[in-house]
Amino acid sequence: MIENKIIKMILDSSQIVITSHENPDGDCIGSMLALYIALKKKGKHVRMILKDNVPANLSFLPYTEEIEIVREVKETFELLVLIDTGELERTGIFDIDKAYKKLINIDHHATSTGLGDLYYINPSAAASGEIIYQLVKLMGIDTDKDIGTCLYTALFTDTGGFRFSNTTSITHQIAGDLINMGIDFVTIANKVYDEMSLNKFKLLRDVLGTIELFDNNKIAFLTVSSEMFSKNGAKREDTENMINFAKNINTVEIAAIFIEESDKIKVSLRSKNILDVSKIAKYFGGGGHEKAAGYSTNKKIEDAKKDLLEKIQSDERWMEYY
């Protein structure tokens, strides 16, 4: 069983570094922290590295202060554990591909093929947190409230609060087990989805005004320009979940948000029923899930919109539907 091989490699290693993708989300952060805390309980020397800071709405999670923010690595790790992405490039960390002796890859995205000495890709898992939950259990580590809080946050965020179609009975069983540990799931929900800074509120106000609708209001685009970030004192992390405002319009089937970053445009996609947006994202070099995916492009924002609209409208299922 691959899980046992992964556990043996982890426990046989004296120095372990955990990392994940840039622009970290709740599943990425929650999964990293849960594995970190569990391995600390095993007496392991563990570190966590990311390119980007922990988003403010996730800073309540335990041990976030232990995450090192790095742009590049100049050392060699005995074991690198890559979580929630199947691509080292997506860490955004320079020279990460030269920084390990052994590599384990753990992910749940269907577009991931796995890499490294050992990999465990489980697309049926609602979140990478589900896989980490199983590994922690198999290692015989007592799951305390800290681990439970991190894993619940991973599941809660990657399922949109248990509303997305990737949510399964197993997801609910794990969430129930974590709640039985005494975690404060109400606070988690409030921190993750309800609270926002005034700067984020102002950014949201501007972003909602950019909405563009196509194909009888079935396709919706939102735009976040670099000027909006500067004007409102907002950060990249403040765009989290904004795409859902477009997706939640009752006529909309496909929603996209185009976020202008320093050297590229980040595109996030959401789908309701008709199209598998992971295939669209993969076409543009990205990945993700059937209902939630994304990619980056170096094109100008208007060209990126044109390319995406043409790709959607040329899809056979879309033409049949529309």
PDB file of C-alpha atoms in Angstrom:
ATOM      1  CA  MET A   1       0.000   0.000   0.000  1.00  0.00           C
ATOM      2  CA  ILE A   2       1.473   3.352  -1.050  1.00  0.00           C
ATOM      3  CA  GLU A   3       0.391   4.995   2.202  1.00  0.00           C
ATOM      4  CA  ASN A   4       2.632   2.631   4.211  1.00  0.00           C
ATOM      5  CA  LYS A   5       5.601   3.276   1.910  1.00  0.00           C
ATOM      6  CA  ILE A   6       5.105   7.029   2.294  1.00  0.00           C
ATOM      7  CA  ILE A   7       4.865   6.750   6.063  1.00  0.00           C
ATOM      8  CA  LYS A   8       8.029   4.627   6.217  1.00  0.00           C
ATOM      9  CA  MET A   9       9.978   7.114   4.095  1.00  0.00           C
ATOM     10  CA  ILE A  10       8.787  10.009   6.264  1.00  0.00           C
ATOM     11  CA  LEU A  11       9.534   8.276   9.560  1.00  0.00           C
ATOM     12  CA  ASP A  12      12.931   7.053   8.314  1.00  0.00           C
ATOM     13  CA  SER A  13      13.949  10.643   7.533  1.00  0.00           C
ATOM     14  CA  SER A  14      15.551  12.793  10.184  1.00  0.00           C
ATOM     15  CA  GLN A  15      15.009  16.137   8.420  1.00  0.00           C
ATOM     16  CA  ILE A  16      11.744  16.846   6.636  1.00  0.00           C
ATOM     17  CA  VAL A  17      10.574  19.960   4.823  1.00  0.00           C
ATOM     18  CA  ILE A  18       6.919  20.437   3.855  1.00  0.00           C
ATOM     19  CA  THR A  19       5.863  22.802   1.099  1.00  0.00           C
ATOM     20  CA  SER A  20       2.940  23.597  -1.194  1.00  0.00           C
ATOM     21  CA  HIS A  21       1.811  25.945  -3.938  1.00  0.00           C
ATOM     22  CA  GLU A  22       2.105  29.726  -4.177  1.00  0.00           C
ATOM     23  CA  ASN A  23      -0.966  31.802  -3.295  1.00  0.00           C
ATOM     24  CA  PRO A  24      -1.740  29.294  -0.520  1.00  0.00           C
ATOM     25  CA  ASP A  25      -5.346  28.412   0.336  1.00  0.00           C
ATOM     26  CA  GLY A  26      -7.025  26.700   3.278  1.00  0.00           C
ATOM     27  CA  ASP A  27      -6.354  23.159   2.078  1.00  0.00           C
ATOM     28  CA  CYS A  28      -2.704  23.890   1.414  1.00  0.00           C
ATOM     29  CA  ILE A  29      -2.092  25.624   4.760  1.00  0.00           C
ATOM     30  CA  GLY A  30      -4.302  23.291   6.829  1.00  0.00           C
ATOM     31  CA  SER A  31      -2.719  20.147   5.361  1.00  0.00           C
ATOM     32  CA  MET A  32       0.833  21.420   5.834  1.00  0.00           C
ATOM     33  CA  LEU A  33       0.191  22.427   9.448  1.00  0.00           C
ATOM     34  CA  ALA A  34      -1.585  19.173  10.345  1.00  0.00           C
ATOM     35  CA  LEU A  35       1.291  17.065   9.005  1.00  0.00           C
ATOM     36  CA  TYR A  36       3.827  19.365  10.690  1.00  0.00           C
ATOM     37  CA  ILE A  37       2.151  19.056  14.102  1.00  0.00           C
ATOM     38  CA  ALA A  38       1.739  15.281  13.710  1.00  0.00           C
ATOM     39  CA  LEU A  39       5.403  14.754  12.819  1.00  0.00           C
ATOM     40  CA  LYS A  40       6.506  16.977  15.712  1.00  0.00           C
ATOM     41  CA  LYS A  41       4.581  14.594  17.957  1.00  0.00           C
ATOM     42  CA  LYS A  42       6.737  11.820  16.491  1.00  0.00           C
ATOM     43  CA  GLY A  43       9.850  13.734  17.481  1.00  0.00           C
ATOM     44  CA  LYS A  44      10.824  14.561  13.892  1.00  0.00           C
ATOM     45  CA  HIS A  45      12.786  17.639  12.831  1.00  0.00           C
ATOM     46  CA  VAL A  46      10.296  19.321  10.514  1.00  0.00           C
ATOM     47  CA  ARG A  47      10.172  22.647   8.698  1.00  0.00           C
ATOM     48  CA  MET A  48       7.549  24.294   6.480  1.00  0.00           C
ATOM     49  CA  ILE A  49       8.347  26.638   3.587  1.00  0.00           C
ATOM     50  CA  LEU A  50       6.136  28.670   1.250  1.00  0.00           C
ATOM     51  CA  LYS A  51       6.721  31.432  -1.248  1.00  0.00           C
ATOM     52  CA  ASP A  52       3.777  33.556  -0.083  1.00  0.00           C
ATOM     53  CA  ASN A  53       2.546  34.654   3.321  1.00  0.00           C
ATOM     54  CA  VAL A  54      -0.295  32.886   5.084  1.00  0.00           C
ATOM     55  CA  PRO A  55      -3.557  34.694   4.182  1.00  0.00           C
ATOM     56  CA  ALA A  56      -4.921  36.814   7.022  1.00  0.00           C
ATOM     57  CA  ASN A  57      -8.131  34.769   7.291  1.00  0.00           C
ATOM     58  CA  LEU A  58      -6.039  31.644   8.002  1.00  0.00           C
ATOM     59  CA  SER A  59      -3.596  33.222  10.463  1.00  0.00           C
ATOM     60  CA  PHE A  60      -5.710  31.942  13.382  1.00  0.00           C
ATOM     61  CA  LEU A  61      -4.514  28.401  12.673  1.00  0.00           C
ATOM     62  CA  PRO A  62      -1.929  27.048  15.120  1.00  0.00           C
ATOM     63  CA  TYR A  63       1.787  27.146  14.215  1.00  0.00           C
ATOM     64  CA  THR A  64       1.365  29.428  11.188  1.00  0.00           C
ATOM     65  CA  GLU A  65       4.255  31.467  12.621  1.00  0.00           C
ATOM     66  CA  GLU A  66       6.489  28.443  11.991  1.00  0.00           C
ATOM     67  CA  ILE A  67       6.017  28.673   8.219  1.00  0.00           C
ATOM     68  CA  GLU A  68       9.145  30.118   6.591  1.00  0.00           C
ATOM     69  CA  ILE A  69       8.567  32.449   3.627  1.00  0.00           C
ATOM     70  CA  VAL A  70      11.297  31.920   1.051  1.00  0.00           C
ATOM     71  CA  ARG A  71      11.839  32.994  -2.550  1.00  0.00           C
ATOM     72  CA  GLU A  72      14.621  30.492  -3.239  1.00  0.00           C
ATOM     73  CA  VAL A  73      16.449  27.647  -1.534  1.00  0.00           C
ATOM     74  CA  LYS A  74      20.215  27.215  -1.378  1.00  0.00           C
ATOM     75  CA  GLU A  75      20.350  24.046   0.710  1.00  0.00           C
ATOM     76  CA  THR A  76      19.532  20.379   0.191  1.00  0.00           C
ATOM     77  CA  PHE A  77      16.731  18.807   2.213  1.00  0.00           C
ATOM     78  CA  GLU A  78      16.838  15.119   3.129  1.00  0.00           C
ATOM     79  CA  LEU A  79      13.120  14.779   2.346  1.00  0.00           C
ATOM     80  CA  LEU A  80      10.768  17.261   0.701  1.00  0.00           C
ATOM     81  CA  VAL A  81       7.018  16.639   1.003  1.00  0.00           C
ATOM     82  CA  LEU A  82       5.033  18.478  -1.666  1.00  0.00           C
ATOM     83  CA  ILE A  83       1.331  18.820  -0.801  1.00  0.00           C
ATOM     84  CA  ASP A  84      -1.743  19.952  -2.763  1.00  0.00           C
ATOM     85  CA  THR A  85      -0.032  20.316  -6.132  1.00  0.00           C
ATOM     86  CA  GLY A  86       1.631  17.942  -8.547  1.00  0.00           C
ATOM     87  CA  GLU A  87       4.094  20.485  -9.867  1.00  0.00           C
ATOM     88  CA  LEU A  88       7.213  21.766  -8.136  1.00  0.00           C
ATOM     89  CA  GLU A  89       7.017  24.887 -10.305  1.00  0.00           C
ATOM     90  CA  ARG A  90       3.752  25.817  -8.605  1.00  0.00           C
ATOM     91  CA  THR A  91       5.594  26.388  -5.326  1.00  0.00           C
ATOM     92  CA  GLY A  92       7.025  29.496  -6.972  1.00  0.00           C
ATOM     93  CA  ILE A  93      10.263  28.844  -5.044  1.00  0.00           C
ATOM     94  CA  PHE A  94      13.406  29.241  -7.155  1.00  0.00           C
ATOM     95  CA  ASP A  95      15.650  26.150  -7.370  1.00  0.00           C
ATOM     96  CA  ILE A  96      13.230  23.986  -5.345  1.00  0.00           C
ATOM     97  CA  ASP A  97      13.773  21.249  -7.945  1.00  0.00           C
ATOM     98  CA  LYS A  98      17.430  21.006  -6.860  1.00  0.00           C
ATOM     99  CA  ALA A  99      16.824  21.173  -3.127  1.00  0.00           C
ATOM    100  CA  TYR A 100      16.033  17.599  -2.046  1.00  0.00           C
ATOM    101  CA  LYS A 101      17.462  14.085  -1.875  1.00  0.00           C
ATOM    102  CA  LYS A 102      14.031  12.447  -1.765  1.00  0.00           C
ATOM    103  CA  LEU A 103      10.612  13.770  -2.759  1.00  0.00           C
ATOM    104  CA  ILE A 104       7.090  12.705  -1.744  1.00  0.00           C
ATOM    105  CA  ASN A 105       4.086  14.190  -3.546  1.00  0.00           C
ATOM    106  CA  ILE A 106       0.613  14.170  -1.955  1.00  0.00           C
ATOM    107  CA  ASP A 107      -2.288  15.685  -3.876  1.00  0.00           C
ATOM    108  CA  HIS A 108      -5.963  15.275  -4.751  1.00  0.00           C
ATOM    109  CA  HIS A 109      -6.181  17.183  -8.044  1.00  0.00           C
ATOM    110  CA  ALA A 110      -7.277  15.039 -10.988  1.00  0.00           C
ATOM    111  CA  THR A 111      -4.857  16.864 -13.273  1.00  0.00           C
ATOM    112  CA  SER A 112      -1.861  15.795 -11.158  1.00  0.00           C
ATOM    113  CA  THR A 113       0.096  12.789 -12.397  1.00  0.00           C
ATOM    114  CA  GLY A 114       2.411  12.554  -9.412  1.00  0.00           C
ATOM    115  CA  LEU A 115       6.150  13.074  -9.133  1.00  0.00           C
ATOM    116  CA  GLY A 116       9.049  12.195  -6.895  1.00  0.00           C
ATOM    117  CA  ASP A 117      10.270   9.003  -5.257  1.00  0.00           C
ATOM    118  CA  LEU A 118       6.778   8.267  -3.929  1.00  0.00           C
ATOM    119  CA  TYR A 119       3.479   9.905  -4.716  1.00  0.00           C
ATOM    120  CA  TYR A 120      -0.119   9.538  -3.601  1.00  0.00           C
ATOM    121  CA  ILE A 121      -2.637  11.260  -5.882  1.00  0.00           C
ATOM    122  CA  ASN A 122      -6.245  10.630  -4.884  1.00  0.00           C
ATOM    123  CA  PRO A 123      -8.745  12.647  -6.983  1.00  0.00           C
ATOM    124  CA  SER A 124     -11.660  11.132  -5.070  1.00  0.00           C
ATOM    125  CA  ALA A 125     -10.499  12.943  -1.919  1.00  0.00           C
ATOM    126  CA  ALA A 126     -12.323  16.242  -1.423  1.00  0.00           C
ATOM    127  CA  ALA A 127      -9.142  17.888  -0.183  1.00  0.00           C
ATOM    128  CA  SER A 128      -5.511  17.055   0.423  1.00  0.00           C
ATOM    129  CA  GLY A 129      -6.522  17.322   4.072  1.00  0.00           C
ATOM    130  CA  GLU A 130      -8.460  14.059   3.684  1.00  0.00           C
ATOM    131  CA  ILE A 131      -5.262  12.270   2.650  1.00  0.00           C
ATOM    132  CA  ILE A 132      -3.261  13.830   5.486  1.00  0.00           C
ATOM    133  CA  TYR A 133      -6.007  12.746   7.925  1.00  0.00           C
ATOM    134  CA  GLN A 134      -5.583   9.142   6.738  1.00  0.00           C
ATOM    135  CA  LEU A 135      -1.781   9.274   6.976  1.00  0.00           C
ATOM    136  CA  VAL A 136      -1.870  10.724  10.491  1.00  0.00           C
ATOM    137  CA  LYS A 137      -4.264   7.965  11.554  1.00  0.00           C
ATOM    138  CA  LEU A 138      -2.074   5.270   9.964  1.00  0.00           C
ATOM    139  CA  MET A 139       0.975   6.668  11.775  1.00  0.00           C
ATOM    140  CA  GLY A 140      -0.854   6.060  15.040  1.00  0.00           C
ATOM    141  CA  ILE A 141      -0.635   9.702  16.073  1.00  0.00           C
ATOM    142  CA  ASP A 142      -3.281  11.027  18.443  1.00  0.00           C
ATOM    143  CA  THR A 143      -5.218  13.724  16.573  1.00  0.00           C
ATOM    144  CA  ASP A 144      -5.525  16.613  19.005  1.00  0.00           C
ATOM    145  CA  LYS A 145      -7.543  19.846  18.660  1.00  0.00           C
ATOM    146  CA  ASP A 146      -4.711  21.628  16.849  1.00  0.00           C
ATOM    147  CA  ILE A 147      -4.437  18.943  14.172  1.00  0.00           C
ATOM    148  CA  GLY A 148      -8.229  18.706  14.034  1.00  0.00           C
ATOM    149  CA  THR A 149      -8.613  22.462  13.533  1.00  0.00           C
ATOM    150  CA  CYS A 150      -6.109  22.448  10.669  1.00  0.00           C
ATOM    151  CA  LEU A 151      -7.651  19.431   8.933  1.00  0.00           C
ATOM    152  CA  TYR A 152     -11.218  20.726   9.338  1.00  0.00           C
ATOM    153  CA  THR A 153     -10.139  24.040   7.792  1.00  0.00           C
ATOM    154  CA  ALA A 154      -8.568  22.143   4.871  1.00  0.00           C
ATOM    155  CA  LEU A 155     -11.803  20.239   4.246  1.00  0.00           C
ATOM    156  CA  PHE A 156     -14.094  23.202   4.883  1.00  0.00           C
ATOM    157  CA  THR A 157     -12.318  25.529   2.462  1.00  0.00           C
ATOM    158  CA  ASP A 158     -11.764  23.105  -0.424  1.00  0.00           C
ATOM    159  CA  THR A 159     -15.411  22.023  -0.348  1.00  0.00           C
ATOM    160  CA  GLY A 160     -16.754  25.577  -0.144  1.00  0.00           C
ATOM    161  CA  GLY A 161     -18.166  24.877   3.303  1.00  0.00           C
ATOM    162  CA  PHE A 162     -19.250  21.329   2.288  1.00  0.00           C
ATOM    163  CA  ARG A 163     -21.313  22.711  -0.627  1.00  0.00           C
ATOM    164  CA  PHE A 164     -19.188  21.704  -3.643  1.00  0.00           C
ATOM    165  CA  SER A 165     -19.765  18.478  -5.554  1.00  0.00           C
ATOM    166  CA  ASN A 166     -16.414  17.048  -4.401  1.00  0.00           C
ATOM    167  CA  THR A 167     -17.909  16.674  -0.899  1.00  0.00           C
ATOM    168  CA  THR A 168     -18.549  13.003  -0.095  1.00  0.00           C
ATOM    169  CA  SER A 169     -19.888  10.957   2.784  1.00  0.00           C
ATOM    170  CA  ILE A 170     -16.248  10.306   3.727  1.00  0.00           C
ATOM    171  CA  THR A 171     -15.662  14.061   3.925  1.00  0.00           C
ATOM    172  CA  HIS A 172     -18.575  14.389   6.340  1.00  0.00           C
ATOM    173  CA  GLN A 173     -17.413  11.379   8.370  1.00  0.00           C
ATOM    174  CA  ILE A 174     -13.953  12.905   8.788  1.00  0.00           C
ATOM    175  CA  ALA A 175     -15.459  16.307   9.646  1.00  0.00           C
ATOM    176  CA  GLY A 176     -17.666  14.609  12.230  1.00  0.00           C
ATOM    177  CA  ASP A 177     -14.655  12.880  13.763  1.00  0.00           C
ATOM    178  CA  LEU A 178     -12.804  16.205  13.949  1.00  0.00           C
ATOM    179  CA  ILE A 179     -15.804  17.951  15.535  1.00  0.00           C
ATOM    180  CA  ASN A 180     -15.948  15.182  18.147  1.00  0.00           C
ATOM    181  CA  MET A 181     -12.400  16.206  19.161  1.00  0.00           C
ATOM    182  CA  GLY A 182     -13.863  19.486  20.373  1.00  0.00           C
ATOM    183  CA  ILE A 183     -12.697  21.824  17.624  1.00  0.00           C
ATOM    184  CA  ASP A 184     -14.453  25.199  17.380  1.00  0.00           C
ATOM    185  CA  PHE A 185     -15.986  24.750  13.920  1.00  0.00           C
ATOM    186  CA  VAL A 186     -18.143  27.871  14.277  1.00  0.00           C
ATOM    187  CA  THR A 187     -15.080  30.084  14.712  1.00  0.00           C
ATOM    188  CA  ILE A 188     -13.391  28.366  11.756  1.00  0.00           C
ATOM    189  CA  ALA A 189     -16.400  29.123   9.521  1.00  0.00           C
ATOM    190  CA  ASN A 190     -16.517  32.742  10.655  1.00  0.00           C
ATOM    191  CA  LYS A 191     -12.786  33.310  10.235  1.00  0.00           C
ATOM    192  CA  VAL A 192     -12.613  31.672   6.827  1.00  0.00           C
ATOM    193  CA  TYR A 193     -15.707  33.020   5.094  1.00  0.00           C
ATOM    194  CA  ASP A 194     -17.403  35.806   7.054  1.00  0.00           C
ATOM    195  CA  GLU A 195     -14.766  38.167   8.419  1.00  0.00           C
ATOM    196  CA  MET A 196     -12.947  40.524   6.068  1.00  0.00           C
ATOM    197  CA  SER A 197     -10.740  43.577   6.359  1.00  0.00           C
ATOM    198  CA  LEU A 198     -12.012  46.989   5.259  1.00  0.00           C
ATOM    199  CA  ASN A 199      -9.424  46.914   2.465  1.00  0.00           C
ATOM    200  CA  LYS A 200     -10.838  43.642   1.171  1.00  0.00           C
ATOM    201  CA  PHE A 201     -14.364  45.062   1.381  1.00  0.00           C
ATOM    202  CA  LYS A 202     -13.313  48.050  -0.742  1.00  0.00           C
ATOM    203  CA  LEU A 203     -11.561  45.776  -3.248  1.00  0.00           C
ATOM    204  CA  LEU A 204     -14.669  43.583  -3.487  1.00  0.00           C
ATOM    205  CA  ARG A 205     -16.788  46.663  -4.198  1.00  0.00           C
ATOM    206  CA  ASP A 206     -14.542  47.583  -7.137  1.00  0.00           C
ATOM    207  CA  VAL A 207     -14.229  44.024  -8.474  1.00  0.00           C
ATOM    208  CA  LEU A 208     -17.996  43.463  -8.564  1.00  0.00           C
ATOM    209  CA  GLY A 209     -18.277  46.539 -10.781  1.00  0.00           C
ATOM    210  CA  THR A 210     -16.121  44.870 -13.457  1.00  0.00           C
ATOM    211  CA  ILE A 211     -18.503  42.037 -14.216  1.00  0.00           C
ATOM    212  CA  GLU A 212     -18.851  41.096 -17.887  1.00  0.00           C
ATOM    213  CA  LEU A 213     -21.571  38.707 -19.032  1.00  0.00           C
ATOM    214  CA  PHE A 214     -21.687  36.615 -22.212  1.00  0.00           C
ATOM    215  CA  ASP A 215     -23.941  34.041 -23.883  1.00  0.00           C
ATOM    216  CA  ASN A 216     -27.210  35.240 -22.359  1.00  0.00           C
ATOM    217  CA  ASN A 217     -25.619  35.793 -18.941  1.00  0.00           C
ATOM    218  CA  LYS A 218     -24.340  32.198 -18.709  1.00  0.00           C
ATOM    219  CA  ILE A 219     -20.643  33.175 -18.644  1.00  0.00           C
ATOM    220  CA  ALA A 220     -19.382  35.777 -16.160  1.00  0.00           C
ATOM    221  CA  PHE A 221     -15.930  37.388 -15.974  1.00  0.00           C
ATOM    222  CA  LEU A 222     -14.554  39.466 -13.090  1.00  0.00           C
ATOM    223  CA  THR A 223     -11.328  41.468 -13.189  1.00  0.00           C
ATOM    224  CA  VAL A 224      -8.878  42.479 -10.480  1.00  0.00           C
ATOM    225  CA  SER A 225      -6.307  44.964 -11.748  1.00  0.00           C
ATOM    226  CA  SER A 226      -3.045  45.926 -10.086  1.00  0.00           C
ATOM    227  CA  GLU A 227      -4.446  49.448  -9.739  1.00  0.00           C
ATOM    228  CA  MET A 228      -7.300  48.097  -7.610  1.00  0.00           C
ATOM    229  CA  PHE A 229      -4.821  46.456  -5.236  1.00  0.00           C
ATOM    230  CA  SER A 230      -2.864  49.701  -4.886  1.00  0.00           C
ATOM    231  CA  LYS A 231      -5.919  51.940  -4.580  1.00  0.00           C
ATOM    232  CA  ASN A 232      -7.498  49.866  -1.812  1.00  0.00           C
ATOM    233  CA  GLY A 233      -4.349  48.728  -0.012  1.00  0.00           C
ATOM    234  CA  ALA A 234      -5.442  45.153  -0.688  1.00  0.00           C
ATOM    235  CA  LYS A 235      -3.380  41.990  -1.165  1.00  0.00           C
ATOM    236  CA  ARG A 236      -3.566  39.051  -3.547  1.00  0.00           C
ATOM    237  CA  GLU A 237      -5.046  36.904  -0.772  1.00  0.00           C
ATOM    238  CA  ASP A 238      -7.998  39.320  -0.516  1.00  0.00           C
ATOM    239  CA  THR A 239      -9.351  37.980  -3.826  1.00  0.00           C
ATOM    240  CA  GLU A 240     -10.092  34.594  -2.231  1.00  0.00           C
ATOM    241  CA  ASN A 241     -13.692  33.491  -2.886  1.00  0.00           C
ATOM    242  CA  MET A 242     -14.608  36.633  -4.875  1.00  0.00           C
ATOM    243  CA  ILE A 243     -15.280  34.497  -7.937  1.00  0.00           C
ATOM    244  CA  ASN A 244     -18.234  32.939  -6.114  1.00  0.00           C
ATOM    245  CA  PHE A 245     -20.157  36.217  -6.317  1.00  0.00           C
ATOM    246  CA  ALA A 246     -20.190  35.793 -10.110  1.00  0.00           C
ATOM    247  CA  LYS A 247     -20.826  32.052  -9.997  1.00  0.00           C
ATOM    248  CA  ASN A 248     -23.769  32.530  -7.647  1.00  0.00           C
ATOM    249  CA  ILE A 249     -25.758  34.534 -10.232  1.00  0.00           C
ATOM    250  CA  ASN A 250     -28.626  32.206 -11.034  1.00  0.00           C
ATOM    251  CA  THR A 251     -28.119  32.284 -14.825  1.00  0.00           C
ATOM    252  CA  VAL A 252     -24.335  31.800 -14.731  1.00  0.00           C
ATOM    253  CA  GLU A 253     -22.835  28.393 -15.560  1.00  0.00           C
ATOM    254  CA  ILE A 254     -19.166  29.372 -15.908  1.00  0.00           C
ATOM    255  CA  ALA A 255     -17.419  32.086 -13.902  1.00  0.00           C
ATOM    256  CA  ALA A 256     -13.862  33.340 -14.228  1.00  0.00           C
ATOM    257  CA  ILE A 257     -11.822  35.915 -12.368  1.00  0.00           C
ATOM    258  CA  PHE A 258      -8.732  37.482 -13.969  1.00  0.00           C
ATOM    259  CA  ILE A 259      -6.223  38.685 -11.400  1.00  0.00           C
ATOM    260  CA  GLU A 260      -3.382  40.924 -12.523  1.00  0.00           C
ATOM    261  CA  GLU A 261      -0.125  40.011 -10.786  1.00  0.00           C
ATOM    262  CA  SER A 262       3.340  41.512 -11.232  1.00  0.00           C
ATOM    263  CA  ASP A 263       4.383  39.381 -14.194  1.00  0.00           C
ATOM    264  CA  LYS A 264       1.304  37.382 -15.204  1.00  0.00           C
ATOM    265  CA  ILE A 265      -2.477  37.039 -15.150  1.00  0.00           C
ATOM    266  CA  LYS A 266      -3.899  34.434 -12.775  1.00  0.00           C
ATOM    267  CA  VAL A 267      -7.204  32.997 -13.975  1.00  0.00           C
ATOM    268  CA  SER A 268      -9.545  31.064 -11.662  1.00  0.00           C
ATOM    269  CA  LEU A 269     -12.542  29.160 -13.016  1.00  0.00           C
ATOM    270  CA  ARG A 270     -15.763  27.858 -11.495  1.00  0.00           C
ATOM    271  CA  SER A 271     -18.420  25.697 -13.126  1.00  0.00           C
ATOM    272  CA  LYS A 272     -21.872  24.597 -12.054  1.00  0.00           C
ATOM    273  CA  ASN A 273     -23.036  21.699 -14.219  1.00  0.00           C
ATOM    274  CA  ILE A 274     -22.120  21.830 -17.897  1.00  0.00           C
ATOM    275  CA  LEU A 275     -18.342  21.956 -18.340  1.00  0.00           C
ATOM    276  CA  ASP A 276     -15.338  20.375 -16.663  1.00  0.00           C
ATOM    277  CA  VAL A 277     -13.204  23.468 -16.072  1.00  0.00           C
ATOM    278  CA  SER A 278     -10.150  21.375 -15.148  1.00  0.00           C
ATOM    279  CA  LYS A 279      -9.909  20.440 -18.853  1.00  0.00           C
ATOM    280  CA  ILE A 280     -10.079  24.099 -19.837  1.00  0.00           C
ATOM    281  CA  ALA A 281      -7.428  24.989 -17.265  1.00  0.00           C
ATOM    282  CA  LYS A 282      -5.215  22.124 -18.448  1.00  0.00           C
ATOM    283  CA  TYR A 283      -5.520  23.396 -22.046  1.00  0.00           C
ATOM    284  CA  PHE A 284      -3.981  26.668 -20.850  1.00  0.00           C
ATOM    285  CA  GLY A 285      -1.291  24.903 -18.794  1.00  0.00           C
ATOM    286  CA  GLY A 286      -3.056  24.823 -15.434  1.00  0.00           C
ATOM    287  CA  GLY A 287      -5.087  22.290 -13.495  1.00  0.00           C
ATOM    288  CA  GLY A 288      -7.604  21.699 -10.747  1.00  0.00           C
ATOM    289  CA  HIS A 289     -10.975  20.058 -10.347  1.00  0.00           C
ATOM    290  CA  GLU A 290     -14.058  19.556 -12.501  1.00  0.00           C
ATOM    291  CA  LYS A 291     -15.852  22.473 -10.833  1.00  0.00           C
ATOM    292  CA  ALA A 292     -12.907  24.612  -9.718  1.00  0.00           C
ATOM    293  CA  ALA A 293      -9.647  25.092 -11.582  1.00  0.00           C
ATOM    294  CA  GLY A 294      -7.129  27.717 -12.644  1.00  0.00           C
ATOM    295  CA  TYR A 295      -4.107  28.658 -14.684  1.00  0.00           C
ATOM    296  CA  SER A 296      -1.675  31.507 -15.321  1.00  0.00           C
ATOM    297  CA  THR A 297      -0.891  33.327 -18.545  1.00  0.00           C
ATOM    298  CA  ASN A 298       1.625  35.914 -19.641  1.00  0.00           C
ATOM    299  CA  LYS A 299      -0.804  37.469 -22.095  1.00  0.00           C
ATOM    300  CA  LYS A 300      -2.452  40.842 -21.617  1.00  0.00           C
ATOM    301  CA  ILE A 301      -5.654  40.655 -19.640  1.00  0.00           C
ATOM    302  CA  GLU A 302      -7.970  41.454 -22.567  1.00  0.00           C
ATOM    303  CA  ASP A 303      -6.241  38.818 -24.713  1.00  0.00           C
ATOM    304  CA  ALA A 304      -6.564  36.294 -21.872  1.00  0.00           C
ATOM    305  CA  LYS A 305     -10.302  36.971 -21.689  1.00  0.00           C
ATOM    306  CA  LYS A 306     -10.672  36.592 -25.449  1.00  0.00           C
ATOM    307  CA  ASP A 307      -8.783  33.273 -25.433  1.00  0.00           C
ATOM    308  CA  LEU A 308     -10.862  31.863 -22.585  1.00  0.00           C
ATOM    309  CA  LEU A 309     -14.172  32.957 -24.067  1.00  0.00           C
ATOM    310  CA  GLU A 310     -13.266  31.355 -27.402  1.00  0.00           C
ATOM    311  CA  LYS A 311     -12.218  28.137 -25.671  1.00  0.00           C
ATOM    312  CA  ILE A 312     -15.506  27.891 -23.771  1.00  0.00           C
ATOM    313  CA  GLN A 313     -17.646  28.765 -26.770  1.00  0.00           C
ATOM    314  CA  SER A 314     -15.863  26.209 -28.970  1.00  0.00           C
ATOM    315  CA  ASP A 315     -16.445  23.377 -26.529  1.00  0.00           C
ATOM    316  CA  GLU A 316     -18.862  20.806 -27.995  1.00  0.00           C
ATOM    317  CA  ARG A 317     -20.775  20.416 -24.742  1.00  0.00           C
ATOM    318  CA  TRP A 318     -21.116  24.178 -24.433  1.00  0.00           C
ATOM    319  CA  MET A 319     -22.344  24.538 -28.029  1.00  0.00           C
ATOM    320  CA  GLU A 320     -24.868  21.759 -27.412  1.00  0.00           C
ATOM    321  CA  TYR A 321     -25.984  23.391 -24.162  1.00  0.00           C
ATOM    322  CA  TYR A 322     -26.038  26.959 -25.432  1.00  0.00           C
TER     323      TYR A 322
END
